[in-house]
């Protein structure tokens, strides 16, 4: 199996009553992006502003070519608190996931996630959300 061409990853904390500053304080790190429910936001300076349907605090890992989710998990978690009580409290109040974009250049590519990465995510109550992009879709992203 060939290694995945590219991976992108970001940790997302999502909730209607989310106050980004509270998440920043709890996790000890500034987000890459944040938004509050009901307020305008845009993912880039050329995008048309939209109204946030929910609050979000997120931190992005550097894109990896070729793909390397383990490295991205380590990069993200190394910046954040490892206090399991903080994570339990956050996961009781908010949806927390690791968004993973998986980009293929051919029809037969794959990637694994180490037991260490899965344990670290599981101990923090972080779900994994995979979006997979085939060769046609990867050209348009």
Tab-separated table of N, CA and C in Angstrom:
chain	number	residue	atom	x	y	z
A	1	UNK	N	0.848	-1.178	0.000
A	1	UNK	CA	0.000	0.000	0.000
A	1	UNK	C	0.893	1.240	0.000
A	2	UNK	N	0.611	2.148	-0.894
A	2	UNK	CA	1.345	3.417	-0.969
A	2	UNK	C	0.868	4.350	0.136
A	3	UNK	N	1.771	5.173	0.640
A	3	UNK	CA	1.423	6.131	1.698
A	3	UNK	C	0.542	7.233	1.120
A	4	UNK	N	-0.328	7.757	1.937
A	4	UNK	CA	-1.226	8.825	1.523
A	4	UNK	C	-0.432	10.047	1.069
A	5	UNK	N	-0.892	10.692	0.011
A	5	UNK	CA	-0.165	11.822	-0.569
A	5	UNK	C	-0.078	13.028	0.353
A	6	UNK	N	-1.177	13.333	1.051
A	6	UNK	CA	-1.207	14.536	1.884
A	6	UNK	C	-2.218	14.344	3.000
A	7	UNK	N	-1.881	14.866	4.179
A	7	UNK	CA	-2.853	14.915	5.271
A	7	UNK	C	-2.886	16.322	5.849
A	8	UNK	N	-4.082	16.730	6.258
A	8	UNK	CA	-4.268	17.963	7.021
A	8	UNK	C	-5.002	17.565	8.296
A	9	UNK	N	-4.719	18.262	9.379
A	9	UNK	CA	-5.355	17.916	10.650
A	9	UNK	C	-5.561	19.159	11.495
A	10	UNK	N	-6.682	19.184	12.190
A	10	UNK	CA	-6.917	20.250	13.162
A	10	UNK	C	-7.815	19.723	14.269
A	11	UNK	N	-7.547	20.193	15.463
A	11	UNK	CA	-8.369	19.876	16.621
A	11	UNK	C	-9.465	20.924	16.701
A	12	UNK	N	-10.716	20.458	16.859
A	12	UNK	CA	-11.840	21.386	16.930
A	12	UNK	C	-12.599	21.170	18.239
A	13	UNK	N	-12.890	22.259	18.920
A	13	UNK	CA	-13.771	22.262	20.081
A	13	UNK	C	-14.978	23.075	19.654
A	14	UNK	N	-16.177	22.470	19.727
A	14	UNK	CA	-17.369	23.090	19.145
A	14	UNK	C	-18.511	23.086	20.159
A	15	UNK	N	-19.211	24.208	20.247
A	15	UNK	CA	-20.373	24.282	21.117
A	15	UNK	C	-21.090	25.606	20.969
A	16	UNK	N	-22.387	25.586	21.170
A	16	UNK	CA	-23.181	26.799	21.025
A	16	UNK	C	-22.789	27.879	22.024
A	17	UNK	N	-22.450	27.471	23.251
A	17	UNK	CA	-22.107	28.460	24.280
A	17	UNK	C	-20.603	28.613	24.450
A	18	UNK	N	-19.829	28.185	23.465
A	18	UNK	CA	-18.372	28.235	23.551
A	18	UNK	C	-17.863	29.671	23.571
A	19	UNK	N	-16.996	29.941	24.530
A	19	UNK	CA	-16.300	31.228	24.636
A	19	UNK	C	-14.830	30.916	24.360
A	20	UNK	N	-14.312	31.335	23.202
A	20	UNK	CA	-12.951	30.962	22.820
A	20	UNK	C	-11.889	31.245	23.884
A	21	UNK	N	-11.995	32.352	24.583
A	21	UNK	CA	-10.999	32.700	25.597
A	21	UNK	C	-10.953	31.664	26.731
A	22	UNK	N	-12.101	31.072	27.054
A	22	UNK	CA	-12.146	30.042	28.096
A	22	UNK	C	-11.400	28.784	27.649
A	23	UNK	N	-11.534	28.422	26.395
A	23	UNK	CA	-10.839	27.239	25.868
A	23	UNK	C	-9.342	27.523	25.826
A	24	UNK	N	-8.976	28.714	25.386
A	24	UNK	CA	-7.564	29.099	25.345
A	24	UNK	C	-6.948	28.988	26.736
A	25	UNK	N	-7.636	29.490	27.732
A	25	UNK	CA	-7.127	29.437	29.107
A	25	UNK	C	-7.027	27.991	29.594
A	26	UNK	N	-8.042	27.181	29.327
A	26	UNK	CA	-8.059	25.799	29.799
A	26	UNK	C	-6.963	24.960	29.157
A	27	UNK	N	-6.737	25.160	27.856
A	27	UNK	CA	-5.771	24.329	27.137
A	27	UNK	C	-4.378	24.942	27.073
A	28	UNK	N	-4.251	26.226	27.432
A	28	UNK	CA	-2.938	26.859	27.497
A	28	UNK	C	-2.313	27.168	26.159
A	29	UNK	N	-3.144	27.435	25.157
A	29	UNK	CA	-2.623	27.697	23.816
A	29	UNK	C	-3.605	28.569	23.042
A	30	UNK	N	-3.063	29.489	22.258
A	30	UNK	CA	-3.901	30.315	21.390
A	30	UNK	C	-4.389	29.464	20.209
A	31	UNK	N	-5.629	29.653	19.778
A	31	UNK	CA	-6.135	28.895	18.632
A	31	UNK	C	-5.598	29.436	17.312
A	32	UNK	N	-5.645	28.595	16.303
A	32	UNK	CA	-5.351	29.040	14.943
A	32	UNK	C	-6.520	29.881	14.435
A	33	UNK	N	-7.734	29.435	14.777
A	33	UNK	CA	-8.963	30.138	14.394
A	33	UNK	C	-9.985	29.951	15.499
A	34	UNK	N	-10.896	30.912	15.588
A	34	UNK	CA	-11.974	30.830	16.573
A	34	UNK	C	-13.195	31.555	16.036
A	35	UNK	N	-14.358	31.208	16.578
A	35	UNK	CA	-15.585	31.919	16.234
A	35	UNK	C	-16.601	31.740	17.354
A	36	UNK	N	-17.505	32.693	17.419
A	36	UNK	CA	-18.596	32.656	18.388
A	36	UNK	C	-19.915	32.514	17.632
A	37	UNK	N	-20.830	31.759	18.211
A	37	UNK	CA	-22.144	31.565	17.609
A	37	UNK	C	-22.803	32.921	17.391
A	38	UNK	N	-23.373	33.094	16.182
A	38	UNK	CA	-24.117	34.304	15.864
A	38	UNK	C	-23.292	35.464	15.355
A	39	UNK	N	-21.969	35.320	15.376
A	39	UNK	CA	-21.104	36.402	14.907
A	39	UNK	C	-20.555	36.085	13.521
A	40	UNK	N	-20.248	37.125	12.724
A	40	UNK	CA	-19.710	36.884	11.384
A	40	UNK	C	-18.275	36.342	11.450
A	41	UNK	N	-17.944	35.484	10.476
A	41	UNK	CA	-16.590	34.956	10.360
A	41	UNK	C	-16.305	34.658	8.895
A	42	UNK	N	-15.045	34.543	8.560
A	42	UNK	CA	-14.599	34.120	7.231
A	42	UNK	C	-13.315	33.345	7.415
A	43	UNK	N	-13.151	32.239	6.705
A	43	UNK	CA	-11.944	31.418	6.840
A	43	UNK	C	-10.746	32.052	6.146
A	44	UNK	N	-10.993	32.956	5.213
A	44	UNK	CA	-9.867	33.651	4.571
A	44	UNK	C	-10.277	35.082	4.258
A	45	UNK	N	-9.289	35.914	3.967
A	45	UNK	CA	-9.574	37.341	3.782
A	45	UNK	C	-10.359	37.641	2.516
A	46	UNK	N	-10.436	36.700	1.594
A	46	UNK	CA	-11.182	36.924	0.357
A	46	UNK	C	-12.568	36.284	0.386
A	47	UNK	N	-12.846	35.514	1.431
A	47	UNK	CA	-14.134	34.832	1.525
A	47	UNK	C	-15.238	35.748	2.002
A	48	UNK	N	-16.444	35.452	1.571
A	48	UNK	CA	-17.610	36.218	2.005
A	48	UNK	C	-17.928	35.840	3.451
A	49	UNK	N	-18.067	36.837	4.327
A	49	UNK	CA	-18.382	36.533	5.734
A	49	UNK	C	-19.714	35.787	5.862
A	50	UNK	N	-19.715	34.846	6.801
A	50	UNK	CA	-20.921	34.086	7.131
A	50	UNK	C	-21.175	34.245	8.622
A	51	UNK	N	-22.362	33.860	9.052
A	51	UNK	CA	-22.705	33.901	10.471
A	51	UNK	C	-22.461	32.511	11.051
A	52	UNK	N	-21.700	32.449	12.148
A	52	UNK	CA	-21.372	31.172	12.789
A	52	UNK	C	-22.621	30.536	13.384
A	53	UNK	N	-22.874	29.287	13.015
A	53	UNK	CA	-24.010	28.543	13.555
A	53	UNK	C	-23.702	27.979	14.932
A	54	UNK	N	-22.428	27.929	15.268
A	54	UNK	CA	-21.977	27.434	16.567
A	54	UNK	C	-20.635	28.081	16.871
A	55	UNK	N	-20.214	28.011	18.114
A	55	UNK	CA	-18.891	28.488	18.467
A	55	UNK	C	-17.848	27.422	18.151
A	56	UNK	N	-16.633	27.858	17.827
A	56	UNK	CA	-15.564	26.908	17.552
A	56	UNK	C	-14.217	27.495	17.952
A	57	UNK	N	-13.395	26.619	18.515
A	57	UNK	CA	-11.995	26.922	18.827
A	57	UNK	C	-11.206	25.833	18.139
A	58	UNK	N	-10.217	26.195	17.339
A	58	UNK	CA	-9.468	25.154	16.628
A	58	UNK	C	-7.996	25.493	16.529
A	59	UNK	N	-7.217	24.428	16.485
A	59	UNK	CA	-5.778	24.564	16.289
A	59	UNK	C	-5.370	23.611	15.170
A	60	UNK	N	-4.636	24.157	14.215
A	60	UNK	CA	-4.276	23.399	13.012
A	60	UNK	C	-2.829	22.943	13.073
A	61	UNK	N	-2.603	21.743	12.556
A	61	UNK	CA	-1.241	21.234	12.382
A	61	UNK	C	-0.753	21.638	11.000
A	62	UNK	N	0.545	21.608	10.826
A	62	UNK	CA	1.128	21.855	9.516
A	62	UNK	C	0.723	20.711	8.576
A	63	UNK	N	0.344	21.039	7.339
A	63	UNK	CA	0.024	20.003	6.346
A	63	UNK	C	1.242	19.120	6.134
A	64	UNK	N	1.005	17.817	5.903
A	64	UNK	CA	2.112	16.871	5.700
A	64	UNK	C	2.043	16.239	4.320
A	65	UNK	N	3.170	16.334	3.595
A	65	UNK	CA	3.346	15.742	2.267
A	65	UNK	C	4.618	14.908	2.300
A	66	UNK	N	4.607	13.621	2.239
A	66	UNK	CA	3.425	12.758	2.249
A	66	UNK	C	2.718	12.796	3.605
A	67	UNK	N	1.558	12.182	3.643
A	67	UNK	CA	0.736	12.210	4.843
A	67	UNK	C	1.419	11.612	6.052
A	68	UNK	N	1.143	12.198	7.225
A	68	UNK	CA	1.700	11.689	8.477
A	68	UNK	C	0.816	12.153	9.629
A	69	UNK	N	-0.269	11.424	9.897
A	69	UNK	CA	-1.195	11.813	10.957
A	69	UNK	C	-0.574	11.727	12.341
A	70	UNK	N	0.277	10.738	12.575
A	70	UNK	CA	0.914	10.626	13.891
A	70	UNK	C	1.702	11.882	14.225
A	71	UNK	N	2.437	12.384	13.270
A	71	UNK	CA	3.210	13.602	13.495
A	71	UNK	C	2.290	14.786	13.762
A	72	UNK	N	1.173	14.856	13.063
A	72	UNK	CA	0.238	15.958	13.253
A	72	UNK	C	-0.451	15.876	14.618
A	73	UNK	N	-0.813	14.667	15.051
A	73	UNK	CA	-1.397	14.502	16.386
A	73	UNK	C	-0.406	14.973	17.438
A	74	UNK	N	0.844	14.548	17.316
A	74	UNK	CA	1.884	14.960	18.269
A	74	UNK	C	2.080	16.472	18.253
A	75	UNK	N	2.105	17.060	17.067
A	75	UNK	CA	2.297	18.511	16.940
A	75	UNK	C	1.191	19.278	17.659
A	76	UNK	N	-0.037	18.840	17.482
A	76	UNK	CA	-1.175	19.528	18.110
A	76	UNK	C	-1.159	19.322	19.621
A	77	UNK	N	-1.089	18.071	20.066
A	77	UNK	CA	-1.197	17.787	21.494
A	77	UNK	C	-0.025	18.343	22.300
A	78	UNK	N	1.148	18.463	21.688
A	78	UNK	CA	2.319	19.001	22.392
A	78	UNK	C	2.109	20.457	22.815
A	79	UNK	N	1.203	21.149	22.141
A	79	UNK	CA	0.955	22.564	22.441
A	79	UNK	C	-0.096	22.763	23.529
A	80	UNK	N	-0.799	21.678	23.889
A	80	UNK	CA	-1.970	21.783	24.747
A	80	UNK	C	-1.754	21.121	26.102
A	81	UNK	N	-2.571	21.504	27.064
A	81	UNK	CA	-2.530	20.886	28.384
A	81	UNK	C	-2.699	19.377	28.266
A	82	UNK	N	-1.987	18.635	29.118
A	82	UNK	CA	-2.200	17.187	29.146
A	82	UNK	C	-2.982	16.771	30.387
A	83	UNK	N	-3.565	17.745	31.101
A	83	UNK	CA	-4.375	17.484	32.288
A	83	UNK	C	-5.682	16.804	31.867
A	84	UNK	N	-5.827	15.539	32.222
A	84	UNK	CA	-7.003	14.757	31.804
A	84	UNK	C	-8.304	15.309	32.383
A	85	UNK	N	-8.248	15.945	33.555
A	85	UNK	CA	-9.452	16.543	34.139
A	85	UNK	C	-9.931	17.736	33.316
A	86	UNK	N	-9.002	18.523	32.802
A	86	UNK	CA	-9.356	19.638	31.919
A	86	UNK	C	-10.058	19.094	30.686
A	87	UNK	N	-9.482	18.058	30.090
A	87	UNK	CA	-10.076	17.465	28.887
A	87	UNK	C	-11.440	16.852	29.182
A	88	UNK	N	-11.580	16.173	30.333
A	88	UNK	CA	-12.867	15.572	30.687
A	88	UNK	C	-13.924	16.654	30.829
A	89	UNK	N	-13.563	17.746	31.497
A	89	UNK	CA	-14.488	18.858	31.674
A	89	UNK	C	-14.904	19.449	30.324
A	90	UNK	N	-13.931	19.642	29.440
A	90	UNK	CA	-14.250	20.192	28.119
A	90	UNK	C	-15.115	19.235	27.302
A	91	UNK	N	-14.788	17.939	27.345
A	91	UNK	CA	-15.554	16.977	26.536
A	91	UNK	C	-16.959	16.756	27.090
A	92	UNK	N	-17.174	17.076	28.377
A	92	UNK	CA	-18.526	17.019	28.938
A	92	UNK	C	-19.390	18.164	28.411
A	93	UNK	N	-18.767	19.294	28.092
A	93	UNK	CA	-19.506	20.483	27.659
A	93	UNK	C	-19.566	20.672	26.151
A	94	UNK	N	-18.523	20.202	25.448
A	94	UNK	CA	-18.396	20.504	24.022
A	94	UNK	C	-18.129	19.245	23.212
A	95	UNK	N	-18.334	19.367	21.907
A	95	UNK	CA	-17.914	18.328	20.972
A	95	UNK	C	-16.456	18.605	20.635
A	96	UNK	N	-15.612	17.587	20.777
A	96	UNK	CA	-14.196	17.739	20.476
A	96	UNK	C	-13.813	16.663	19.480
A	97	UNK	N	-13.202	17.082	18.374
A	97	UNK	CA	-12.735	16.093	17.412
A	97	UNK	C	-11.433	16.533	16.762
A	98	UNK	N	-10.799	15.569	16.147
A	98	UNK	CA	-9.626	15.822	15.333
A	98	UNK	C	-10.074	15.632	13.899
A	99	UNK	N	-10.196	16.739	13.164
A	99	UNK	CA	-10.545	16.661	11.753
A	99	UNK	C	-9.297	16.264	10.980
A	100	UNK	N	-9.433	15.248	10.128
A	100	UNK	CA	-8.317	14.772	9.313
A	100	UNK	C	-8.745	14.766	7.852
A	101	UNK	N	-8.087	15.568	7.040
A	101	UNK	CA	-8.306	15.552	5.596
A	101	UNK	C	-7.265	14.632	4.972
A	102	UNK	N	-7.731	13.638	4.228
A	102	UNK	CA	-6.856	12.644	3.611
A	102	UNK	C	-6.928	12.805	2.098
A	103	UNK	N	-5.798	13.145	1.474
A	103	UNK	CA	-5.767	13.448	0.050
A	103	UNK	C	-4.969	12.390	-0.701
A	104	UNK	N	-5.615	11.782	-1.708
A	104	UNK	CA	-4.984	10.743	-2.506
A	104	UNK	C	-4.661	11.249	-3.902
A	105	UNK	N	-3.533	10.787	-4.440
A	105	UNK	CA	-3.176	11.087	-5.824
A	105	UNK	C	-3.401	9.888	-6.725
A	106	UNK	N	-3.569	8.702	-6.134
A	106	UNK	CA	-3.863	7.501	-6.911
A	106	UNK	C	-4.944	6.716	-6.174
A	107	UNK	N	-5.414	5.664	-6.816
A	107	UNK	CA	-6.545	4.926	-6.258
A	107	UNK	C	-6.163	3.992	-5.121
A	108	UNK	N	-4.873	3.760	-4.882
A	108	UNK	CA	-4.472	2.818	-3.838
A	108	UNK	C	-3.457	3.457	-2.905
A	109	UNK	N	-3.956	4.247	-1.946
A	109	UNK	CA	-3.111	4.857	-0.938
A	109	UNK	C	-3.736	4.593	0.425
A	110	UNK	N	-2.941	4.652	1.449
A	110	UNK	CA	-3.465	4.398	2.784
A	110	UNK	C	-2.604	5.039	3.847
A	111	UNK	N	-3.091	4.986	5.071
A	111	UNK	CA	-2.352	5.552	6.200
A	111	UNK	C	-2.806	4.846	7.467
A	112	UNK	N	-1.928	4.786	8.432
A	112	UNK	CA	-2.262	4.214	9.728
A	112	UNK	C	-2.149	5.263	10.813
A	113	UNK	N	-2.622	4.916	11.984
A	113	UNK	CA	-2.510	5.766	13.154
A	113	UNK	C	-1.984	4.884	14.274
A	114	UNK	N	-0.906	5.291	14.908
A	114	UNK	CA	-0.251	4.463	15.921
A	114	UNK	C	-1.122	4.298	17.166
A	115	UNK	N	-0.844	3.264	17.925
A	115	UNK	CA	-1.567	3.044	19.175
A	115	UNK	C	-1.305	4.185	20.157
A	116	UNK	N	-0.110	4.782	20.109
A	116	UNK	CA	0.196	5.913	20.981
A	116	UNK	C	-0.691	7.115	20.668
A	117	UNK	N	-0.874	7.404	19.379
A	117	UNK	CA	-1.744	8.517	18.988
A	117	UNK	C	-3.192	8.236	19.369
A	118	UNK	N	-3.649	7.004	19.133
A	118	UNK	CA	-5.035	6.657	19.466
A	118	UNK	C	-5.271	6.749	20.967
A	119	UNK	N	-4.299	6.299	21.768
A	119	UNK	CA	-4.426	6.385	23.227
A	119	UNK	C	-4.475	7.837	23.682
A	120	UNK	N	-3.567	8.666	23.163
A	120	UNK	CA	-3.530	10.078	23.548
A	120	UNK	C	-4.851	10.770	23.212
A	121	UNK	N	-5.405	10.489	22.055
A	121	UNK	CA	-6.683	11.089	21.666
A	121	UNK	C	-7.810	10.550	22.548
A	122	UNK	N	-7.842	9.243	22.752
A	122	UNK	CA	-8.893	8.620	23.557
A	122	UNK	C	-8.894	9.106	24.996
A	123	UNK	N	-7.727	9.269	25.594
A	123	UNK	CA	-7.639	9.746	26.972
A	123	UNK	C	-8.183	11.156	27.131
A	124	UNK	N	-8.202	11.900	26.062
A	124	UNK	CA	-8.696	13.279	26.098
A	124	UNK	C	-10.130	13.395	25.595
A	125	UNK	N	-10.745	12.280	25.228
A	125	UNK	CA	-12.125	12.306	24.735
A	125	UNK	C	-12.254	12.910	23.354
A	126	UNK	N	-11.195	12.780	22.539
A	126	UNK	CA	-11.191	13.369	21.204
A	126	UNK	C	-11.576	12.319	20.167
A	127	UNK	N	-12.663	12.575	19.453
A	127	UNK	CA	-13.073	11.708	18.345
A	127	UNK	C	-12.259	12.056	17.107
A	128	UNK	N	-12.232	11.148	16.146
A	128	UNK	CA	-11.531	11.406	14.886
A	128	UNK	C	-12.562	11.495	13.774
A	129	UNK	N	-12.438	12.526	12.955
A	129	UNK	CA	-13.327	12.756	11.820
A	129	UNK	C	-12.478	12.743	10.553
A	130	UNK	N	-12.669	11.734	9.712
A	130	UNK	CA	-11.903	11.610	8.477
A	130	UNK	C	-12.720	12.098	7.284
A	131	UNK	N	-12.140	12.974	6.482
A	131	UNK	CA	-12.685	13.346	5.180
A	131	UNK	C	-11.666	12.880	4.154
A	132	UNK	N	-12.121	12.094	3.180
A	132	UNK	CA	-11.220	11.544	2.168
A	132	UNK	C	-11.491	12.171	0.819
A	133	UNK	N	-10.409	12.550	0.143
A	133	UNK	CA	-10.500	13.212	-1.154
A	133	UNK	C	-9.752	12.383	-2.179
A	134	UNK	N	-10.467	11.974	-3.248
A	134	UNK	CA	-9.856	11.209	-4.324
A	134	UNK	C	-9.106	12.122	-5.288
A	135	UNK	N	-8.607	11.518	-6.324
A	135	UNK	CA	-7.764	12.274	-7.266
A	135	UNK	C	-8.508	13.440	-7.910
A	136	UNK	N	-9.750	13.272	-8.295
A	136	UNK	CA	-10.522	14.376	-8.901
A	136	UNK	C	-10.776	15.472	-7.898
A	137	UNK	N	-11.164	15.090	-6.669
A	137	UNK	CA	-11.476	16.073	-5.634
A	137	UNK	C	-10.239	16.806	-5.163
A	138	UNK	N	-9.109	16.120	-5.078
A	138	UNK	CA	-7.871	16.740	-4.591
A	138	UNK	C	-7.418	17.872	-5.499
A	139	UNK	N	-7.702	17.762	-6.793
A	139	UNK	CA	-7.317	18.807	-7.736
A	139	UNK	C	-8.117	20.077	-7.534
A	140	UNK	N	-9.338	19.954	-6.959
A	140	UNK	CA	-10.227	21.098	-6.793
A	140	UNK	C	-10.145	21.730	-5.410
A	141	UNK	N	-9.338	21.199	-4.503
A	141	UNK	CA	-9.275	21.727	-3.136
A	141	UNK	C	-8.107	22.670	-2.991
